[in-house]
Each structure stands twice: as structure tokens, then as C-alpha cells.
Short mmCIF file of C-alpha atoms and ligand atoms in Angstrom, two decimals:
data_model
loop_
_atom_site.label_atom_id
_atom_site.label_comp_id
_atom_site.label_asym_id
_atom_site.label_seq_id
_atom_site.Cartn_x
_atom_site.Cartn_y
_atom_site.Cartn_z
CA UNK J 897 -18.08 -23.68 -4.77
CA UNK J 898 -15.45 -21.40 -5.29
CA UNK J 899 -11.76 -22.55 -4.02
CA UNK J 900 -10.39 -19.26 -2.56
CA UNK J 901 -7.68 -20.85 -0.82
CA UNK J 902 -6.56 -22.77 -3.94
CA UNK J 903 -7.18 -19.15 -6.47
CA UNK J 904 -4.82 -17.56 -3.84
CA UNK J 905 -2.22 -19.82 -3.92
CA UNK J 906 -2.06 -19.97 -7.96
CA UNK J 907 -1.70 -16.29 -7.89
CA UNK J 908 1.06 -16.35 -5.78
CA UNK J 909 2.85 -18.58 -7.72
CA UNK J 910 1.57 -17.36 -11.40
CA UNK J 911 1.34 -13.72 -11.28
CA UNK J 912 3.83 -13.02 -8.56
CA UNK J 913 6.77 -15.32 -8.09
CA UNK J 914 6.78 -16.05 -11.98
CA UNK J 915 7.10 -12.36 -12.48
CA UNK J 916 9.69 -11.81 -10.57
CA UNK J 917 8.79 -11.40 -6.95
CA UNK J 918 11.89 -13.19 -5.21
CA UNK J 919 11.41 -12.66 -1.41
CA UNK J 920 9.75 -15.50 0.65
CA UNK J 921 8.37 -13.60 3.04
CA UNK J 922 6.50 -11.48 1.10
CA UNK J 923 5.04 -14.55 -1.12
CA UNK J 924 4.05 -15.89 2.46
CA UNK J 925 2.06 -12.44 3.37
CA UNK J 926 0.01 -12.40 0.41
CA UNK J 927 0.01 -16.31 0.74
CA UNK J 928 -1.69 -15.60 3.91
CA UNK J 929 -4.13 -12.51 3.60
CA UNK J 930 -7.59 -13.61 1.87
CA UNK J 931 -7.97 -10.86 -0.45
CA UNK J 932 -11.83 -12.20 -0.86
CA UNK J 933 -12.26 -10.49 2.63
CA UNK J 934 -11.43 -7.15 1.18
CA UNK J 935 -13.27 -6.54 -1.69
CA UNK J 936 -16.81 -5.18 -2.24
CA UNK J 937 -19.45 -7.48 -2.43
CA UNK J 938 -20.33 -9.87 -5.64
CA UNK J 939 -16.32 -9.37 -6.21
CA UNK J 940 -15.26 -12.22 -4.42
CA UNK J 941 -14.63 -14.75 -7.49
CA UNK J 942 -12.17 -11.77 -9.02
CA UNK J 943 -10.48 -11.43 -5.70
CA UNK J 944 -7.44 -13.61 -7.08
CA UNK J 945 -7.07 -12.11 -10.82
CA UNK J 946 -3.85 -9.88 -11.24
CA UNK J 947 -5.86 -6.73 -11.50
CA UNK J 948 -6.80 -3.66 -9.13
CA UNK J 949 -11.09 -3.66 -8.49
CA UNK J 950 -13.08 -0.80 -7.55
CA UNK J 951 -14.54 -0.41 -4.06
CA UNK J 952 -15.89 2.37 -2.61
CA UNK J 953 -15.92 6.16 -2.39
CA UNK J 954 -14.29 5.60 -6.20
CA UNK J 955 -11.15 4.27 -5.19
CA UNK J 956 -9.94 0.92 -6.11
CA UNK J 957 -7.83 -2.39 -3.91
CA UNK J 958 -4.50 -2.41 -5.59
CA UNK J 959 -3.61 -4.80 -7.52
CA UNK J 960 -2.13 -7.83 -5.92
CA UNK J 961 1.31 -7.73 -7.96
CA UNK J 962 1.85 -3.89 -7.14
CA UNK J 963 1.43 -4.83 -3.59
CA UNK J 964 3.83 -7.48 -3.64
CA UNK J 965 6.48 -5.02 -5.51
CA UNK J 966 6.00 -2.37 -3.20
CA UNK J 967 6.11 -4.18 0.05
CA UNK J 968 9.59 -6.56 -1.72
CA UNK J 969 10.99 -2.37 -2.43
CA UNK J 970 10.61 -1.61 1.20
CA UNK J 971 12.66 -4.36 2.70
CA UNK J 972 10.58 -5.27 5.67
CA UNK J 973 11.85 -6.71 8.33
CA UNK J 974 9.99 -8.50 11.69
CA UNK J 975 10.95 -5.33 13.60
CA UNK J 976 9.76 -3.14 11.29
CA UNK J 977 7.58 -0.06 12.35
CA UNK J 978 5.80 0.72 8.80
CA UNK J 979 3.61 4.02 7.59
CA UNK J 980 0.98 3.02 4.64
CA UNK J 981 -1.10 5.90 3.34
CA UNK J 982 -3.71 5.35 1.47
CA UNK J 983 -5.03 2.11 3.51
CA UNK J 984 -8.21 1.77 1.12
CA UNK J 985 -9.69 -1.48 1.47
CA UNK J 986 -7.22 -2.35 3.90
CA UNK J 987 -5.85 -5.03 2.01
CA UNK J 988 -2.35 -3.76 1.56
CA UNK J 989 -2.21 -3.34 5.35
CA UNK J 990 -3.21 -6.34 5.88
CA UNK J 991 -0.52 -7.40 4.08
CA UNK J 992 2.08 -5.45 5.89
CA UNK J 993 0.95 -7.09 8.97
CA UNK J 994 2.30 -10.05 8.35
CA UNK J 995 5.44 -8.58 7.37
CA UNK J 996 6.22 -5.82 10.17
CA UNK J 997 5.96 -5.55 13.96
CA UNK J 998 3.48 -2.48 14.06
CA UNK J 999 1.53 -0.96 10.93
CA UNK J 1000 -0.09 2.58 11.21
CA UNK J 1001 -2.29 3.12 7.51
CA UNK J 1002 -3.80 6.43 7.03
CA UNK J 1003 -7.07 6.88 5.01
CA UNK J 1004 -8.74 10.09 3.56
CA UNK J 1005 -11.97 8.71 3.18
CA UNK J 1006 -13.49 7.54 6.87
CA UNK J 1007 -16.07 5.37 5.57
CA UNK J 1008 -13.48 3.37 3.89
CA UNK J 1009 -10.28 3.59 6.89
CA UNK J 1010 -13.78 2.12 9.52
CA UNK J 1011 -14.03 -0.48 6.85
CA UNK J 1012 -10.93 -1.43 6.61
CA UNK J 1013 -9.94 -1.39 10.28
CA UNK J 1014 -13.40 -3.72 10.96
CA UNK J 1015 -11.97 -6.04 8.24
CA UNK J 1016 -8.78 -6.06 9.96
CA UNK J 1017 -9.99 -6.81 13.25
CA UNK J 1018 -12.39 -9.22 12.35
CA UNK J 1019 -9.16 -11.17 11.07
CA UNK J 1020 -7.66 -10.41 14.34
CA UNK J 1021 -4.76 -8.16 12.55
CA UNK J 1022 -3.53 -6.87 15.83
CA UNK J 1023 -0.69 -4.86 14.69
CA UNK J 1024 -2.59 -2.30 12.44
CA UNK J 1025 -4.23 0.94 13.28
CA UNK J 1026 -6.20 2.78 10.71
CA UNK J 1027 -6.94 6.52 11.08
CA UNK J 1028 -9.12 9.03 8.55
CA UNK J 1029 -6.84 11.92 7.77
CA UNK J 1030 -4.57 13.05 5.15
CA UNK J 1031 -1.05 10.80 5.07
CA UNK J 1032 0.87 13.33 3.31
CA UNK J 1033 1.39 14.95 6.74
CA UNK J 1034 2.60 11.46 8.13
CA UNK J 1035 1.72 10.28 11.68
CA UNK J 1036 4.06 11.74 13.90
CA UNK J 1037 3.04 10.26 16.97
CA UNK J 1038 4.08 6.81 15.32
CA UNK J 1039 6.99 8.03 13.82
CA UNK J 1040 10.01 7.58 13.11
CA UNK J 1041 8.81 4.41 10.48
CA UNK J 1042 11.58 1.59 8.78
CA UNK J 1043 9.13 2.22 6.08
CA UNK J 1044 6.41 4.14 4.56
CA UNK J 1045 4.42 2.75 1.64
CA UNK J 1046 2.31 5.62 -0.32
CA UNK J 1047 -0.46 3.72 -2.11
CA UNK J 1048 -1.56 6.63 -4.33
CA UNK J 1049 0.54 8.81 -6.59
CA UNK J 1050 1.35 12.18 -5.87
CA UNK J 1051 3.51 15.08 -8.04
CA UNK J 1052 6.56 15.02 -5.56
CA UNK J 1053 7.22 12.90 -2.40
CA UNK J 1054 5.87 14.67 0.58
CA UNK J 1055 8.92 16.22 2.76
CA UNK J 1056 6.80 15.14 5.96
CA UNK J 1057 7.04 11.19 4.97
CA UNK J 1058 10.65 11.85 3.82
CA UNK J 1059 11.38 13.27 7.69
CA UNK J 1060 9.06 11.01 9.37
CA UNK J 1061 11.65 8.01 7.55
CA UNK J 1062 14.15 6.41 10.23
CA UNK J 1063 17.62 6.91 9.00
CA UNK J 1064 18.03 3.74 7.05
CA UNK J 1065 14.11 4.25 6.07
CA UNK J 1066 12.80 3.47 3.00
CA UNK J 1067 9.72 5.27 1.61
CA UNK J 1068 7.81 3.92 -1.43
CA UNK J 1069 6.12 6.54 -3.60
CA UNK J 1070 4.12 6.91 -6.76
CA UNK J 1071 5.28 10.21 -8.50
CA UNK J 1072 4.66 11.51 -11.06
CA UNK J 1073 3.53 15.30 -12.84
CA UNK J 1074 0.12 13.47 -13.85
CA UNK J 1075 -2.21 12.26 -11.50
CA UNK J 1076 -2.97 9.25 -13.22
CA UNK J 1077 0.53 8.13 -14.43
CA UNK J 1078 3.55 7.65 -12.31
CA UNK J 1079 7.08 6.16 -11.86
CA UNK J 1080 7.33 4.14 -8.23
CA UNK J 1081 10.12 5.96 -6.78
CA UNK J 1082 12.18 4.40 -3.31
CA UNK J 1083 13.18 6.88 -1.73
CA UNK J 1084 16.09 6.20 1.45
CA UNK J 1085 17.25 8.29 4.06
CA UNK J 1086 20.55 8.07 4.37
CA UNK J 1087 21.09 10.71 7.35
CA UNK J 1088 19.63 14.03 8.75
CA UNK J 1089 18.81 15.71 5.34
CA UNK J 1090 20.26 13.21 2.96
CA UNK J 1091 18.07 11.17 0.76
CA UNK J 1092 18.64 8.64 -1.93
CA UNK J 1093 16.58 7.93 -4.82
CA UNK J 1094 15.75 5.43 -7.19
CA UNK J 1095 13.43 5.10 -10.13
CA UNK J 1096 11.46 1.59 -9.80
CA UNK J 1097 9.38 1.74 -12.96
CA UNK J 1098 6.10 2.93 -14.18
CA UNK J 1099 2.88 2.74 -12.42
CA UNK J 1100 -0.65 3.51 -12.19
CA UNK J 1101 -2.13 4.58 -9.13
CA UNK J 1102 -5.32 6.54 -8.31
CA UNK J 1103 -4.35 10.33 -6.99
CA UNK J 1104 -2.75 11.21 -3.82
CA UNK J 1105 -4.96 14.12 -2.57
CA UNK J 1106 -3.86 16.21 0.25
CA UNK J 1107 -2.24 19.04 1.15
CA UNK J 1108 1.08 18.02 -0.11
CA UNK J 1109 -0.75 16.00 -2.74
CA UNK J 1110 -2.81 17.18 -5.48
CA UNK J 1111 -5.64 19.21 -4.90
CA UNK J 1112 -9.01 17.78 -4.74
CA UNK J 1113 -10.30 18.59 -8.52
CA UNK J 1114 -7.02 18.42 -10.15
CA UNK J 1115 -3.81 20.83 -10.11
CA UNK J 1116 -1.17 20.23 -7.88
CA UNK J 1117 -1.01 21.77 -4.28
CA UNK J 1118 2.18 22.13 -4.01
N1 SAM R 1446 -3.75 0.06 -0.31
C1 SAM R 1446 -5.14 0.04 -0.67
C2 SAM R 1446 -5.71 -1.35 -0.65
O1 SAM R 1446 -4.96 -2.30 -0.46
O2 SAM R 1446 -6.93 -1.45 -0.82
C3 SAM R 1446 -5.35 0.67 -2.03
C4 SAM R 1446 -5.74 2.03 -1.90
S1 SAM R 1446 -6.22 2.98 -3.27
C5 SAM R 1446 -5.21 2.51 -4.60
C6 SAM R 1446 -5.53 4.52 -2.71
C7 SAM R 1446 -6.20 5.10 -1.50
O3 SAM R 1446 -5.50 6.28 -1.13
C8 SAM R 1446 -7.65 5.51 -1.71
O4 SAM R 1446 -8.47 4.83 -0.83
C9 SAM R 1446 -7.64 7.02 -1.42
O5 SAM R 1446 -8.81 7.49 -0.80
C10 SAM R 1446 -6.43 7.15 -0.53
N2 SAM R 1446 -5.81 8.47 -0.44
C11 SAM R 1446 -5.59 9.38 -1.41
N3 SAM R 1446 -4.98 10.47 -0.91
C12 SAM R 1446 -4.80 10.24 0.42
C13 SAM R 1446 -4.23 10.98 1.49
N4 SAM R 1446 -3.69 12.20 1.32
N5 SAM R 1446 -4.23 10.43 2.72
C14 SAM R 1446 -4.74 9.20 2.94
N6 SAM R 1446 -5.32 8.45 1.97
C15 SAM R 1446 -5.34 8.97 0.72
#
């Protein structure tokens, strides 16, 4: 039978902390979530390859490297209150769980966000909430977040995550002027109206779609 706990812990160490993911914490999180749990069904035996998977609705679970990066970028600490958008399988979240006090994930797609929150739960992730809706206008009634992860690229950063950032706050953001090709961009808020920004590298992410995303067939809607 199929060793999940042993594939898990060889991708930690081979495609993560060989390739440069440094902080322990974060190699502990994705030491600890079983991604088997959280992708579609007859997937299970892929669950621990480096790559992203499709589940439903057409979207895909991220791929377990790009996870790791994103969540190292943010800088999460215990104490954390973190925004992800784009909760998908609810993988990522889970994730995040382990790494934050209280995680808020936002999905488009409800059949997916009642997924993931009964995956969630039936791990007994307490700390997570997962709403349908469209993250690019935040969660303001769980705001203001240490850190907001955007797990689907967008054409610019959406100025209601930027606001919704504690000052300090770090938000994590595929950008880019084509849906399907990005740069991951941190983005820090440095004080009322003052941001910082730094190009991560290159990326691949499905689209962000939403009102201050792109538009559901295509151009931008901003
Ligand atoms: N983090 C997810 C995981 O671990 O499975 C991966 C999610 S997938 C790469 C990106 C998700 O973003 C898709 O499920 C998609 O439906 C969702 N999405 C796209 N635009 C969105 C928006 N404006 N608000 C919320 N979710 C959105």
C-alpha cells in the first residue's frame, strides 16, 4: 500500500528544502498537512509529486513548492491573522493553519470553498473559515490581515487587499498583463498609503477573476 506519510516527508526534503525553502516552520506545515486529503479522487498516489493537479470546477491544487514559497514570502508568524484568496482545494489553507493564529480563505466557486471547508473540518483545522465570494474585494470584517496570500494571478494587485494589509502587512500576489503568466510580487505596507514592492520571480497561476481581477472570458476589468 501506498506510504503517504513517507511520500510526504521525501517531498519536503527533495523538492522543497533542497530547493531552497529555508524556514522550519514552514517545512513543518507542509510536513504536517496530508495533501492526499485534498485532491480529487484516484489522485491520491500523485498527491506528493512537485506538480499542481486539477480538481474541480477547472481549477487546479497548487503545487506544493509554490505553496511553500509563498507562505516562506509572507513571513508568518503564530499571531498572524492571514487573508488567502483563492482557497481551492483548501490545501494551501490548510497549510496556513498551521502557520497563523486565524486564516480567513475566500473562494469564487462555492462547490469548491464547501469542499474545502468540509476537508478542513474533518481534519479539525479550527482556525480557518472559508467563504464563496470574490477575494479581490478582501474580507473586511476580518481585516486588518499580517498577510494576504492571492493564489491566482491577476493584472494588478487589488487596492482592497493592499488596504485591508496591517501596516507591516505583507500581501503575496501573482501579477502579471497575461492571465496565464505572472511574476509573484510581495507587496508591504509600510504606512497609511505607502507600499513597498518586490519582484519574487516568475509564476504560473490559473486567473484571478473578479471585479478587480480579470473578467470572466478574458480582458482585464480593471
Ligand atoms: N490555494 C488553492 C489550493 O491549495 O488548492 C489553489 C487554488 S487555484 C490555483 C486558484 C483558485 O482561485 C481557484 O479555485 C479559483 O476558483 C480561485 N479564484 C479565482 N479568482 C478568485 C476570486 N476573485 N476570489 C476567490 N477565488 C478566486
Amino acid at each position: 500500500m501506498f506510504d503517504h506519510d513517507y511520500a510526504r516527508h521525501q517531498m519536503v526534503e527533495r523538492h522543497l528544502a533542497r530547493r531552497g525553502i529555508a524556514d522550519a516552520r514552514v517545512l513543518k506545515a507542509m510536513a504536517a498537512v496530508p495533501r492526499e486529503a485534498f485532491v480529487e479522487q484516484g489522485f491520491e498516489e500523485f498527491a506528493y509529486e512537485d506538480s499542481l493537479l486539477p480538481i474541480a470546477e477547472g481549477q487546479t491544487i497548487s503545487q506544493p513548492y509554490i505553496v511553500a514559497r509563498m507562505a516562506e514570502a509572507a513571513e508568518i508568524e503564530a499571531t498572524d491573522n492571514v487573508l488567502e484568496v483563492g482557497a481551492g482545494s483548501g490545501y494551501a489553507a490548510a497549510v496556513l493553519s498551521h502557520l497563523a493564529r486565524q486564516v480567513s480563505a475566500i473562494e469564487r466557486h462555492a462547490a469548491l470553498a464547501e469542499t474545502a471547508s468540509q476537508r478542513l473540518a474533518a481534519l479539525d483545522r479550527r482556525n480557518v473559515a472559508v467563504r464563496t465570494g470574490d477575494g479581490t474585494k478582501g474580507w473586511p470584517e476580518k481585516a486588518p490581515f499580517d498577510a494576504i496570500l492571492v493564489s491566482a494571478g491577476g493584472p494588478s494587485a487589488p487596492m482592497a487587499l493592499k488596504e485591508q494589509l496591517e501596516i507591516g502587512g505583507r500581501l503575496i500576489i501573482p501579477i502579471g498583463q497575461q492571465e496565464r503568466s505572472q511574476r509573484l510580487v510581495r507587496i508591504t505596507r509600510l504606512a497609511a498609503g505607502r507600499y513597498e514592492e518586490e519582484d519574487l520571480g516568475a509564476v504560473f497561476f490559473v486567473p484571478l477573476i473578479g471585479e478587480a481581477g480579470w473578467r470572466e472570458h478574458s480582458q482585464p476589468a480593471t
